[in-house]
Each structure stands twice: as C-alpha cells, then as structure tokens.
Coordinates of C-alpha atoms in Angstrom, one line a residue:
X1 CA 0.0 0.0 0.0
X2 CA 2.9 2.3 -0.7
X3 CA 6.5 2.5 0.3
X4 CA 7.0 1.2 3.8
X5 CA 3.3 0.5 4.4
X6 CA 2.0 -3.0 5.2
X7 CA -1.5 -4.0 6.3
X8 CA -2.3 -7.7 7.1
X9 CA -5.1 -9.7 8.5
X10 CA -5.4 -13.1 10.1
X11 CA -8.2 -15.4 11.2
X12 CA -11.6 -13.8 10.3
X13 CA -10.3 -10.3 9.7
X14 CA -10.4 -8.9 6.2
X15 CA -8.5 -6.3 4.0
X16 CA -9.6 -4.2 1.1
X17 CA -8.1 -1.7 -1.3
X18 CA -9.9 1.3 -2.7
X19 CA -9.3 4.4 -4.9
X20 CA -7.1 7.2 -3.9
X21 CA -4.4 4.9 -2.6
X22 CA -6.6 3.8 0.3
X23 CA -6.7 0.5 2.1
X24 CA -8.6 -1.0 5.1
X25 CA -8.2 -3.8 7.6
X26 CA -11.3 -4.8 9.6
X27 CA -11.7 -7.3 12.5
X28 CA -15.3 -8.1 13.7
X29 CA -18.9 -7.9 12.5
X30 CA -21.1 -5.3 10.8
X31 CA -24.6 -5.7 12.0
X32 CA -26.4 -3.0 10.1
X33 CA -25.6 -3.9 6.5
X34 CA -29.1 -3.1 5.3
X35 CA -29.0 0.4 6.7
X36 CA -25.5 1.0 5.1
X37 CA -26.7 -0.5 1.8
X38 CA -29.5 2.1 1.6
X39 CA -27.3 5.0 2.8
X40 CA -24.4 4.1 0.5
X41 CA -26.6 3.1 -2.5
X42 CA -24.6 -0.1 -3.0
X43 CA -27.0 -3.0 -3.9
X44 CA -24.5 -5.8 -3.5
X45 CA -23.3 -4.8 0.0
X46 CA -24.2 -8.1 1.5
X47 CA -21.5 -9.7 -0.7
X48 CA -18.8 -7.3 0.2
X49 CA -16.2 -8.0 2.9
X50 CA -16.3 -6.1 6.1
X51 CA -13.1 -4.2 5.2
X52 CA -14.6 -3.2 1.8
X53 CA -17.7 -1.9 3.5
X54 CA -15.6 0.1 6.0
X55 CA -13.7 1.6 3.1
X56 CA -16.9 2.6 1.3
X57 CA -18.2 4.2 4.5
X58 CA -14.9 6.1 4.9
X59 CA -15.1 7.4 1.3
X60 CA -18.7 8.5 2.0
X61 CA -18.4 10.0 5.5
X62 CA -14.7 10.5 6.2
X63 CA -13.6 10.0 9.8
X64 CA -17.2 9.7 10.9
X65 CA -17.5 6.4 9.1
X66 CA -17.1 4.5 12.4
X67 CA -20.2 6.2 13.9
X68 CA -22.3 4.8 11.0
X69 CA -21.2 1.1 11.6
X70 CA -23.0 -1.0 14.2
X71 CA -21.2 -4.1 15.4
X72 CA -18.2 -5.4 17.4
X73 CA -15.2 -4.2 15.5
X74 CA -11.7 -2.8 15.3
X75 CA -10.7 -1.1 12.1
X76 CA -7.9 0.8 10.5
X77 CA -8.1 2.9 7.3
X78 CA -4.9 4.0 5.5
X79 CA -5.1 7.1 3.3
X80 CA -1.9 6.8 1.2
X81 CA -2.3 10.2 -0.6
X82 CA -2.4 12.0 2.8
X83 CA -0.1 9.6 4.6
X84 CA -2.7 9.3 7.3
X85 CA -4.0 6.3 9.4
X86 CA -7.4 6.2 11.1
X87 CA -7.9 3.5 13.7
X88 CA -11.3 3.0 15.3
X89 CA -13.1 0.7 17.6
X90 CA -16.8 0.3 18.5
X91 CA -18.1 1.0 22.1
X92 CA -18.5 -2.7 23.2
X93 CA -14.8 -3.3 24.0
X94 CA -14.9 -6.8 22.6
X95 CA -12.4 -6.0 19.8
X96 CA -9.1 -4.3 20.9
X97 CA -6.6 -2.2 18.9
X98 CA -3.2 -1.1 20.1
X99 CA -0.5 1.0 18.6
X100 CA 3.1 2.1 19.1
X101 CA 4.4 5.2 17.4
X102 CA 8.1 5.8 16.7
X103 CA 10.0 8.4 14.7
X104 CA 8.2 8.6 11.3
X105 CA 6.4 5.3 11.9
X106 CA 3.4 3.7 13.6
X107 CA 2.6 0.0 14.2
X108 CA -0.7 -1.3 15.3
X109 CA -2.2 -4.7 16.1
X110 CA -5.2 -6.3 17.8
X111 CA -3.1 -7.5 20.6
X112 CA -0.3 -5.9 22.5
X113 CA 2.0 -8.9 21.9
X114 CA 1.5 -8.4 18.1
X115 CA 3.6 -5.2 18.4
X116 CA 6.5 -7.0 20.0
X117 CA 7.4 -8.6 16.7
X118 CA 9.2 -5.4 16.2
X119 CA 12.3 -5.3 18.4
X120 CA 12.0 -1.5 18.7
X121 CA 8.7 -1.8 20.7
X122 CA 9.5 -2.1 24.4
X123 CA 8.0 -4.9 26.5
X124 CA 7.9 -3.1 29.9
X125 CA 4.9 -3.0 32.3
X126 CA 3.5 0.4 33.0
X127 CA 3.5 0.5 36.9
X128 CA 0.8 3.1 37.2
X129 CA -1.5 0.9 35.0
X130 CA -0.7 -2.1 37.2
X131 CA -1.5 -0.1 40.3
X132 CA -4.8 1.1 38.9
X133 CA -5.7 -2.5 38.0
X134 CA -5.0 -3.8 41.5
X135 CA -7.2 -1.0 42.9
X136 CA -10.0 -1.7 40.4
X137 CA -10.1 2.0 39.2
X138 CA -10.6 3.1 35.6
X139 CA -7.4 3.8 33.9
X140 CA -7.0 6.5 31.3
X141 CA -8.8 4.9 28.3
X142 CA -5.9 5.2 25.9
X143 CA -3.4 3.4 28.0
X144 CA -2.4 -0.2 28.0
X145 CA -0.5 -2.4 30.5
X146 CA 2.8 -1.5 28.8
X147 CA 4.9 1.6 28.4
X148 CA 4.7 3.4 25.1
X149 CA 2.0 1.0 23.9
X150 CA -1.4 2.7 23.6
X151 CA -5.0 1.6 23.2
X152 CA -7.7 2.9 20.9
X153 CA -10.4 3.4 23.5
X154 CA -13.8 1.8 23.0
X155 CA -16.0 4.2 20.9
X156 CA -13.0 6.3 19.8
X157 CA -10.6 6.8 16.9
X158 CA -6.9 7.4 17.0
X159 CA -5.5 9.3 14.0
X160 CA -1.8 9.2 13.0
X161 CA -0.9 12.2 10.9
X162 CA 2.2 14.3 10.6
X163 CA 4.1 11.9 12.8
X164 CA 1.7 12.5 15.7
X165 CA -1.3 10.7 17.1
X166 CA -4.5 12.3 18.4
X167 CA -7.4 10.4 19.9
X168 CA -11.0 11.5 19.6
X169 CA -14.1 10.0 21.2
X170 CA -16.8 9.6 18.5
X171 CA -19.3 7.7 20.7
X172 CA -20.8 10.2 23.2
X173 CA -23.7 8.5 25.1
X174 CA -23.6 11.1 27.8
X175 CA -25.3 13.5 25.4
X176 CA -28.2 11.2 24.6
X177 CA -31.6 12.7 25.2
X178 CA -33.9 10.9 27.7
X179 CA -36.9 9.1 26.3
X180 CA -40.3 10.3 27.4
X181 CA -42.7 7.6 26.3
X182 CA -46.4 7.6 27.3
X183 CA -46.7 4.3 29.0
X184 CA -44.6 1.6 30.7
X185 CA -45.7 -0.8 27.9
X186 CA -44.0 1.4 25.4
X187 CA -40.7 1.3 27.2
X188 CA -41.0 -2.5 27.4
X189 CA -41.8 -2.7 23.6
X190 CA -38.7 -0.6 22.8
X191 CA -36.5 -2.7 25.0
X192 CA -37.9 -6.0 23.6
X193 CA -37.4 -4.8 20.0
X194 CA -33.8 -3.8 20.7
X195 CA -32.9 -7.0 22.4
X196 CA -34.5 -9.2 19.7
X197 CA -32.4 -7.3 17.1
X198 CA -29.2 -7.5 19.2
X199 CA -29.6 -11.3 19.6
X200 CA -30.6 -12.0 16.0
X201 CA -27.6 -10.1 14.5
X202 CA -25.2 -12.3 16.5
X203 CA -26.5 -15.5 15.1
X204 CA -25.1 -16.2 11.6
X205 CA -26.2 -18.7 9.0
X206 CA -24.6 -22.0 9.4
X207 CA -23.0 -21.2 12.8
X208 CA -23.4 -23.6 15.7
X209 CA -24.7 -21.6 18.6
X210 CA -24.4 -22.0 22.4
X211 CA -25.3 -19.8 25.3
X212 CA -24.2 -19.3 28.9
X213 CA -27.2 -19.9 31.0
X214 CA -27.3 -19.1 34.7
X215 CA -30.5 -18.7 36.8
X216 CA -30.5 -15.0 36.4
X217 CA -32.4 -12.5 34.3
X218 CA -29.6 -11.5 31.9
X219 CA -28.4 -14.8 30.5
X220 CA -31.9 -16.2 30.6
X221 CA -33.1 -13.3 28.5
X222 CA -30.4 -13.8 25.9
X223 CA -30.9 -17.6 25.9
X224 CA -34.7 -17.3 25.5
X225 CA -34.5 -14.8 22.6
X226 CA -31.8 -16.9 20.9
X227 CA -33.9 -20.0 21.3
X228 CA -37.0 -18.2 19.8
X229 CA -34.9 -16.9 16.9
X230 CA -33.3 -20.3 16.1
X231 CA -36.6 -22.1 16.4
X232 CA -38.0 -20.0 13.6
X233 CA -35.1 -21.4 11.4
X234 CA -35.5 -25.0 12.6
X235 CA -32.2 -24.8 14.5
X236 CA -31.2 -25.7 18.0
X237 CA -29.4 -24.0 20.8
X238 CA -27.0 -25.6 23.3
X239 CA -27.1 -23.9 26.7
X240 CA -24.5 -24.4 29.4
X241 CA -25.1 -24.0 33.2
X242 CA -22.3 -24.3 35.7
X243 CA -23.3 -26.0 38.9
X244 CA -21.6 -26.6 42.3
X245 CA -20.3 -30.0 43.2
X246 CA -20.3 -29.4 46.9
X247 CA -23.0 -27.9 49.1
X248 CA -22.4 -24.4 50.2
X249 CA -24.2 -22.1 52.7
X250 CA -25.1 -18.7 51.3
X251 CA -26.9 -15.6 52.5
X252 CA -30.7 -15.4 52.3
X253 CA -30.3 -13.0 49.4
X254 CA -28.4 -15.5 47.3
X255 CA -28.9 -19.0 46.0
X256 CA -26.1 -21.5 45.3
X257 CA -27.3 -23.9 42.6
X258 CA -28.8 -22.3 39.5
X259 CA -29.6 -25.5 37.7
X260 CA -33.3 -25.7 38.6
X261 CA -33.9 -22.1 37.5
X262 CA -32.0 -22.7 34.2
X263 CA -33.8 -26.0 33.6
X264 CA -37.2 -24.2 34.0
X265 CA -36.2 -22.0 31.1
X266 CA -34.8 -24.9 29.0
X267 CA -38.1 -26.6 29.5
X268 CA -40.0 -23.7 27.9
X269 CA -38.0 -24.1 24.6
X270 CA -37.9 -27.6 23.1
X271 CA -34.9 -26.6 20.8
X272 CA -32.6 -26.0 23.8
X273 CA -30.1 -28.8 24.6
X274 CA -29.4 -28.1 28.3
X275 CA -25.9 -29.1 29.5
X276 CA -24.7 -29.2 33.1
X277 CA -21.1 -28.2 33.7
X278 CA -19.9 -29.2 37.2
X279 CA -17.6 -26.8 38.9
X280 CA -14.7 -29.2 39.2
X281 CA -11.6 -30.3 37.4
X282 CA -9.2 -27.3 37.3
X283 CA -7.9 -25.6 40.4
X284 CA -7.7 -21.8 40.4
X285 CA -4.0 -22.0 39.4
X286 CA -4.7 -24.5 36.7
X287 CA -7.4 -22.2 35.3
X288 CA -4.9 -19.3 35.3
X289 CA -2.3 -21.4 33.5
X290 CA -4.7 -22.4 30.8
X291 CA -5.7 -18.8 30.2
X292 CA -2.8 -16.6 30.8
X293 CA -0.6 -17.7 27.9
X294 CA -3.3 -16.4 25.5
X295 CA -3.7 -13.0 27.2
X296 CA -1.7 -9.8 27.7
X297 CA -3.7 -8.9 30.7
X298 CA -4.1 -10.3 34.2
X299 CA -7.3 -12.1 34.9
X300 CA -9.8 -10.1 37.0
X301 CA -11.7 -12.8 38.8
X302 CA -9.6 -16.0 38.5
X303 CA -11.9 -18.1 40.8
X304 CA -14.6 -17.7 38.2
X305 CA -12.3 -19.0 35.5
X306 CA -12.8 -22.5 36.8
X307 CA -16.4 -22.7 35.7
X308 CA -16.0 -20.3 32.7
X309 CA -13.2 -22.6 31.3
X310 CA -15.4 -25.6 31.9
X311 CA -18.2 -24.0 29.8
X312 CA -15.7 -23.1 27.0
X313 CA -14.3 -26.6 27.0
X314 CA -17.8 -28.1 26.8
X315 CA -18.6 -25.6 24.0
X316 CA -15.4 -26.6 22.1
X317 CA -16.0 -30.3 22.6
X318 CA -19.5 -30.0 21.0
X319 CA -17.9 -28.1 18.1
X320 CA -19.9 -24.9 18.7
X321 CA -18.2 -21.8 17.3
X322 CA -20.4 -19.1 18.9
X323 CA -21.2 -18.6 22.6
X324 CA -23.8 -16.0 23.6
X325 CA -23.5 -14.3 26.9
X326 CA -25.1 -11.5 28.9
X327 CA -22.3 -10.1 31.0
X328 CA -23.2 -6.4 30.6
X329 CA -26.8 -6.7 31.3
X330 CA -26.7 -5.3 34.8
X331 CA -25.3 -2.0 33.4
X332 CA -27.8 -1.9 30.5
X333 CA -31.1 -3.8 30.1
X334 CA -31.4 -4.9 33.7
X335 CA -30.2 -1.8 35.5
X336 CA -31.6 -1.8 39.1
X337 CA -32.8 1.8 39.2
X338 CA -30.8 2.1 42.4
X339 CA -30.3 5.9 42.1
X340 CA -34.1 6.7 42.0
X341 CA -34.4 7.7 45.6
X342 CA -31.3 9.9 45.5
X343 CA -32.6 11.6 42.3
X344 CA -35.9 12.4 44.0
X345 CA -34.2 13.9 47.0
X346 CA -31.7 15.9 45.0
X347 CA -34.6 17.3 43.0
X348 CA -36.3 18.3 46.3
X349 CA -39.2 16.1 45.4
X350 CA -39.9 15.0 49.0
X351 CA -43.3 13.5 48.2
X352 CA -41.8 11.5 45.4
X353 CA -38.9 10.5 47.6
X354 CA -41.2 9.3 50.4
X355 CA -43.2 7.3 47.9
X356 CA -40.0 5.6 46.5
X357 CA -38.8 4.8 50.1
X358 CA -42.1 3.3 51.0
X359 CA -42.2 1.2 47.9
X360 CA -38.6 0.0 48.5
X361 CA -39.6 -1.1 52.0
X362 CA -43.0 -2.7 51.1
X363 CA -42.2 -4.2 47.8
X364 CA -38.5 -4.1 47.2
X365 CA -37.3 -6.1 50.2
X366 CA -35.3 -3.3 51.7
X367 CA -35.3 -2.5 55.4
X368 CA -35.4 1.0 56.7
X369 CA -31.8 0.8 57.9
X370 CA -30.5 0.0 54.4
X371 CA -32.7 2.8 52.9
X372 CA -31.3 5.3 55.4
X373 CA -27.7 4.2 54.8
X374 CA -28.3 4.7 51.0
X375 CA -29.6 8.2 51.6
X376 CA -26.6 8.9 53.8
X377 CA -24.3 7.9 50.9
X378 CA -25.9 10.6 48.8
X379 CA -25.5 13.5 51.1
X380 CA -22.9 12.9 53.8
X381 CA -19.2 13.5 53.4
X382 CA -17.4 10.2 52.7
X383 CA -15.6 10.0 56.1
X384 CA -18.9 10.7 58.0
X385 CA -20.8 8.3 55.7
X386 CA -18.4 5.5 56.5
X387 CA -18.8 6.1 60.3
X388 CA -22.6 6.1 60.0
X389 CA -22.5 2.9 58.0
X390 CA -20.3 1.2 60.6
X391 CA -22.7 2.3 63.3
X392 CA -25.6 0.5 61.5
X393 CA -23.4 -2.5 60.5
X394 CA -23.8 -1.5 56.8
X395 CA -20.1 -0.9 56.0
X396 CA -19.0 -0.9 52.4
X397 CA -15.7 -2.4 51.2
X398 CA -12.5 -0.5 51.7
X399 CA -9.5 -0.8 49.3
X400 CA -7.9 -3.5 51.4
X401 CA -11.1 -5.6 51.3
X402 CA -10.4 -6.5 47.7
X403 CA -6.8 -5.6 47.0
X404 CA -3.3 -6.8 48.0
X405 CA -1.5 -3.8 46.6
X406 CA 1.5 -2.8 48.6
X407 CA 0.9 0.5 50.4
X408 CA 4.2 2.1 49.4
X409 CA 3.8 1.0 45.7
X410 CA 0.3 2.6 45.8
X411 CA 1.6 5.9 47.2
X412 CA 4.4 6.0 44.7
X413 CA 1.9 5.5 41.9
X414 CA 0.1 8.7 42.9
X415 CA -3.3 6.9 43.0
X416 CA -3.7 6.4 46.7
X417 CA -6.3 9.1 47.4
X418 CA -8.3 8.3 44.3
X419 CA -8.3 4.6 44.9
X420 CA -9.5 5.0 48.4
X421 CA -12.3 7.3 47.3
X422 CA -13.5 4.9 44.6
X423 CA -13.2 1.9 46.9
X424 CA -14.4 -0.5 44.3
X425 CA -17.6 1.3 43.5
X426 CA -18.2 3.7 40.7
X427 CA -21.1 5.1 42.7
X428 CA -18.6 6.8 44.9
X429 CA -17.6 9.0 42.0
X430 CA -21.1 9.9 40.7
X431 CA -23.7 9.5 43.5
X432 CA -27.2 9.9 42.1
X433 CA -26.2 10.1 38.5
X434 CA -27.3 6.8 37.0
X435 CA -25.9 7.4 33.6
X436 CA -22.5 8.5 34.8
X437 CA -22.2 5.6 37.2
X438 CA -22.9 3.1 34.4
X439 CA -20.6 4.8 31.9
X440 CA -17.8 4.8 34.5
X441 CA -18.4 1.1 35.1
X442 CA -18.4 0.4 31.3
X443 CA -15.1 2.2 31.0
X444 CA -13.6 -0.3 33.4
X445 CA -14.5 -3.2 31.1
X446 CA -11.5 -3.0 28.8
X447 CA -10.4 -6.4 29.9
X448 CA -13.3 -7.9 27.9
X449 CA -11.5 -7.7 24.6
X450 CA -8.5 -9.6 25.8
X451 CA -10.8 -12.2 27.3
X452 CA -12.6 -12.5 24.0
X453 CA -9.3 -12.9 22.1
X454 CA -8.0 -15.4 24.6
X455 CA -11.2 -17.5 24.4
X456 CA -11.1 -17.5 20.6
X457 CA -7.5 -18.6 20.5
X458 CA -7.7 -21.2 23.4
X459 CA -11.0 -22.8 22.6
X460 CA -12.0 -21.6 19.1
X461 CA -15.2 -20.0 20.5
X462 CA -16.4 -16.5 19.5
X463 CA -18.1 -15.1 22.5
X464 CA -20.8 -12.5 21.7
X465 CA -22.7 -10.4 24.0
X466 CA -26.1 -8.9 22.9
X467 CA -26.3 -6.9 26.2
X468 CA -23.3 -4.8 25.0
X469 CA -24.9 -4.0 21.6
X470 CA -24.6 -0.3 21.0
X471 CA -28.3 0.0 20.4
X472 CA -29.2 -1.7 23.6
X473 CA -26.7 0.3 25.6
X474 CA -27.9 3.6 24.1
X475 CA -31.5 2.7 24.7
X476 CA -30.8 1.7 28.3
X477 CA -28.9 4.9 29.0
X478 CA -31.9 6.9 27.6
X479 CA -34.6 5.4 29.7
X480 CA -35.5 7.3 32.9
X481 CA -34.5 5.8 36.2
X482 CA -38.0 5.2 37.4
X483 CA -38.7 2.7 34.6
X484 CA -36.0 0.4 36.0
X485 CA -37.3 0.5 39.5
X486 CA -41.1 0.3 39.4
X487 CA -43.1 0.4 42.7
X488 CA -39.9 -0.5 44.6
X489 CA -38.9 -3.5 42.5
X490 CA -35.4 -3.3 41.1
X491 CA -34.7 -4.4 37.5
X492 CA -38.4 -4.1 36.9
X493 CA -38.2 -3.0 33.3
X494 CA -36.6 -6.3 32.1
X495 CA -38.8 -8.3 34.4
X496 CA -41.9 -6.8 32.7
X497 CA -40.3 -6.8 29.2
X498 CA -39.8 -10.6 29.4
X499 CA -43.2 -11.6 30.8
X500 CA -44.3 -14.7 29.0
X501 CA -40.9 -15.4 27.6
X502 CA -39.2 -16.4 30.9
X503 CA -40.4 -18.8 33.6
X504 CA -41.9 -17.0 36.6
X505 CA -39.3 -18.6 38.9
X506 CA -36.6 -16.5 37.0
X507 CA -38.7 -13.5 36.2
X508 CA -39.8 -12.8 39.8
X509 CA -36.7 -14.1 41.6
X510 CA -35.3 -11.4 43.9
X511 CA -32.3 -13.4 45.1
X512 CA -29.0 -13.4 43.1
X513 CA -27.5 -16.6 41.9
X514 CA -24.0 -17.4 43.2
X515 CA -21.9 -19.0 40.5
X516 CA -19.3 -21.4 41.8
X517 CA -20.7 -21.2 45.3
X518 CA -18.4 -24.1 46.2
X519 CA -15.2 -22.2 45.1
X520 CA -13.6 -22.9 48.5
X521 CA -13.1 -26.6 47.7
X522 CA -11.2 -25.8 44.5
X523 CA -9.3 -23.1 46.4
X524 CA -8.4 -25.6 49.1
X525 CA -7.1 -28.1 46.5
X526 CA -4.9 -25.3 45.0
X527 CA -3.4 -24.3 48.4
X528 CA 0.1 -25.8 47.8
X529 CA 0.2 -24.2 44.4
X530 CA -0.9 -20.8 45.8
X531 CA 1.7 -20.9 48.6
X532 CA 4.4 -21.8 46.1
X533 CA 3.3 -19.0 43.7
X534 CA 3.5 -16.4 46.5
X535 CA 7.0 -17.5 47.4
X536 CA 8.0 -17.3 43.7
X537 CA 6.7 -13.7 43.6
X538 CA 9.3 -12.7 46.1
X539 CA 11.9 -13.2 43.4
X540 CA 10.1 -10.9 41.0
X541 CA 11.6 -7.4 40.9
X542 CA 8.2 -5.8 40.2
X543 CA 5.7 -8.1 41.9
X544 CA 7.7 -8.0 45.1
X545 CA 7.2 -4.2 45.2
X546 CA 3.6 -4.1 43.9
X547 CA 2.1 -6.7 46.1
X548 CA 1.9 -7.1 49.9
X549 CA 3.4 -10.5 49.9
X550 CA 3.7 -10.8 53.7
X551 CA -0.1 -10.2 54.0
X552 CA -0.8 -12.8 51.3
X553 CA 1.4 -15.4 53.0
X554 CA -0.2 -14.7 56.4
X555 CA -3.7 -15.1 54.8
X556 CA -2.7 -18.4 53.2
X557 CA -1.3 -19.7 56.5
X558 CA -4.7 -18.9 58.2
X559 CA -6.7 -20.5 55.5
X560 CA -9.7 -22.1 57.3
X561 CA -10.3 -24.9 54.9
X562 CA -13.2 -25.6 52.5
X563 CA -16.1 -25.8 55.0
X564 CA -19.6 -25.1 53.6
X565 CA -20.0 -21.3 54.0
X566 CA -19.1 -19.6 50.7
X567 CA -19.1 -16.2 52.5
X568 CA -16.2 -17.1 54.9
X569 CA -13.1 -15.6 53.6
X570 CA -14.7 -14.5 50.4
X571 CA -13.0 -11.2 50.3
X572 CA -9.6 -12.3 51.7
X573 CA -9.2 -15.3 49.5
X574 CA -11.5 -15.1 46.5
X575 CA -10.7 -11.4 45.8
X576 CA -7.5 -10.4 47.5
X577 CA -5.5 -13.6 47.0
X578 CA -7.1 -14.6 43.7
X579 CA -6.5 -11.3 42.0
X580 CA -3.1 -10.8 43.5
X581 CA -1.8 -14.2 42.3
X582 CA -3.2 -13.5 38.8
X583 CA -1.4 -10.1 38.7
X584 CA 1.8 -11.6 40.1
X585 CA 1.8 -14.4 37.5
X586 CA 1.2 -11.9 34.7
X587 CA 4.1 -9.8 36.0
X588 CA 6.4 -12.8 36.2
X589 CA 5.4 -14.0 32.7
X590 CA 6.3 -10.6 31.2
X591 CA 9.6 -10.6 33.2
X592 CA 10.2 -14.1 31.8
X593 CA 9.9 -16.0 35.1
X594 CA 6.9 -18.3 34.7
X595 CA 8.5 -20.9 32.5

C-alpha cells in the first residue's frame, strides 16, 4: 500500500483496497448492512467484505465512518495520498486495537503482543497501569499495560498524521436525550425490540450456537430470545449451566445452585439442549495457567475462570463456534434503578422520595436501615458516611477488602487518594447520576476484549454479548431511572419486558444466583500451588514491590479450609489472594519468570 506500508489480516479479519491509494483492515462484524446499503446506494453490499464496507463508508463520510457502523469491530483505514492512518473501535470493548508510534512510523495490532514482533517496541509493564488494575479503578482509556503502547479506547478513533497521534471520542452517550414515552408498555416494547435485534444479528447462518445460562435475568433473556430466533429457522441451541459439586451455605439474598432455574427456562423451549457443567476439574492456578498464555492482561476474577473454562471446553467439545453471553446486562437492560431515591431527594421532590422509600420497603425487600444508609451515601461527606454505615453495620468495602496492593507502591503511583475514594464502587464518583455511574463502570470493562481474544485462541469459540450491543446500551442509558425501578422492585423493566418469555421462577426471583458457590473446595485443592506462587513472587523485581506478599502469606497460613459457607473468607481469598496471584503471574510472565 505504498513505500514502507503493510496491512495484514489473520483469522476472520479482512482487508480491502480502494481508490485514492486507500486500504482498510477490519476485524469483527457489521450488523447494520441493510442500513448501510441504503445509505451508500450499493446494492451488493451483502456480498462485500467487512473491510470493503468500512472503506466505502470512509469514502462517503470520512472520519465519521465509524459512527455509521453497528457491530463489534476494530478497524484501520490507510489514506496513502495524505499519509494518514485512522484507527477506530466500537463501544462494546470486545475488539481491541493497540499501537506504538516511533520516529516517522506507527505500528498497530489487535493485541499488545503483536507489536513485540518489532524489536523496537518495548516490553515493559506500566507500573501506574498495574496499580490502577490492582485497585479496580478506571485507567486513562488510551493506556495499555505496557509503556509506550497505547490503546484505541472503545468508541474512539486514533489518527496518526504528521508523525503524531491524536485520539477523539466519537461515541458520546452522555449526550443522549432521555426518552419520554407515554406508558410503561412502550418502554417494554422498545427494549424488547432492541434485544431481539441484538440477539438475532449475533446468530449467523450455518453457525453452531451456544449460550451461557445461569439462573439470572440477563443470561436467561439472551438464551430465551436466541432459542426463539433459532426455532424459527428450525435450528437448535446448546445452553450451558455451571453447577456446584459441593454444598455451600449462602446468605438469604443468594442461591447457590442455579440449575433448577435454568432448567425451567430450557423446558420452555424444546430446541434447547441443556448441558450441566460441574464446577470441578481445574484448580484456580490450573485455570490461570490455561488462560494466561493467551492473554496480555491479568485475569480479573480467577476463581470464576474454573467454571468459565469448563463451559468453554464443553462448547469446544461440541464443536460450537459461537457462545452468547449477557455479561453487561446489569449495566444496561437490567439496571436496578438504584439511584431513583437519590434523584428524587436531589430534585427536592420530597413527596416522590417518600413514595419511593415506602415502595422499597414494602415491595423491594429493603429494610429502613438500608434505605437510610443509602440516603446517607448521597448527602454525607465520605468520612462521615463511613462512620454512620459502621454504626448500623452497613459498612462498604474498603480498598484493602479486595486488593493486596503494597501501600508504598500505591503511594508511589500517585493513585492512593483516588483509589480509596473509589473503593471498588463507581457510585462513589457519581452519586445519584445513574448514567454517569454506568458509563464509569463500562469504562472499566476494557479487559473484555483480551478475554474474547483469549477464548477464541484457546477454545475456538467466538463469545458474543447482545447486552453490550450499541443500540441496547444507548436505549438503556436513555430510559428514565423510574422505569428500571417500578413500585420498589429493582430491574423491573426487564422483568416486565420478558413476561411470558421467561419462567416465573426466574422473572420474579429477587435473590441473586451465586456462580461457583463451592469455590472454596477448589481453592483448598490449590493451596500448595498458591503458597508456592506467592513465594516465587518474592523473586520478581516488580511483583515484590507491587504486592503485599507478607499479607498474602499470612492469609494463606490462616486458610480455614473448605467448609460449607461460601461467605467465609470470600474477600480475603476469592478477591485479595485470587486477583493478586493473577497479577503476580502476569508480571512474572512478562519478566520471563513463569517458564
């Protein structure tokens, strides 16, 4: 494509060449081909490659081409006449794009490791990025885990021109107007139509489709709509439910085994082949080892990888190539409406606030202490709020509750004050602003793309998530808060939207399912590996500074054993140890010490 210019694609990605010395490379799907066909006036668009379509869109709309394409994608357009490169990604964060810029050159790839084929590109961990990850706070969206390697943020474009890179956000959901429909039924109809479309466009002709199916609203909704769509074509759906092997005690607000709920859904749709995946086999360390070689990112929740890997293996063994999931539903279609009371109070609508509080108490299962604590969160200074919550035994997690970051390393990173303010909850940064909270949480989901790539490489499974569809996200962000919490019932919009399509045991369930409720048994089996891993981390130049290894060793020495209560040690071991070991193994691998 001109002197010193090379574009290449692998796997399902495509390339195209156009007039004016232009070329494109495109990884992902385009879900709105009919809309683009009409807008571009190209009748044979359904026969064109994704890269060819992106190039046509660029020729028609310039840099705004990415805003006209709906789908999961990462794309780059080279304009040879202007010596200009435009790189863009969609908002869903399932396709990643990284770049490194040197003197008079730029290199880009879907994965950070793809850039290391060039010996000039450094392979050095960015310590501030590591600190932010250990604290679960959003990083600057253009950063990666490595120095001098940058990311094209979800819903943004990065333009290399004149030997410089500038990044622009083209997706701006914060500016969406709020919907003002006449009835609750109209909101339900709008949500149902968006979900049906989002599911359908992720099911291709000839593809063998599976779904993750828990006992909750989100995966059940995706599975039900997929089953309905496939049934119209005479096709089947294989749904996978992870189940505990050992009994576990859980809180009254949770339930441990989701099989019966999932089975009730499968019974509604004869074309579902329902598969049980027992939570056994790999230990947490085994699960890490099977994943980490295919990822340039530490695993966020490694205890969950035991059952997730089990589902992906079962999917691969049945030769399915697509797995549908609903991991972003709680930020989109099934948002709780949790900020409704705060919104009423901040608007000085005391009558409305009183009505919301009464509904939460009478119909939402919230006691008055919890309601009062939530109100305090909205109006009290953080230090006073924490004292009040402790007084009523309603304390929220502190940084140390879920992180083993070394205190000196945290202070040196400059993130100490911010990390303690966030304390694992985006609500602490935007109390009462439902849209801002969800956008902050979505911005912390950049690990999803590396998970997608790792799953595709390791198991040959393309995981697709209708709940992160741009149209579903934008609709959800445009719906007023009171539609999500109706008469005190959280997640009410989706409950009502799916009436008749979900079994009542799922649609009306107020408890939350606890996947891998028996995680402690696998953790216990991995104890020798975990102890060994922590000791090995003492020899890592970076991990030994970044992690509080003495605290980790002390926790492992005090391990109480598997027992039956999934809540005992959940924070100390499932979160603190699990995430720290994952981060440490990542650091050692980059340093060259895991072999």
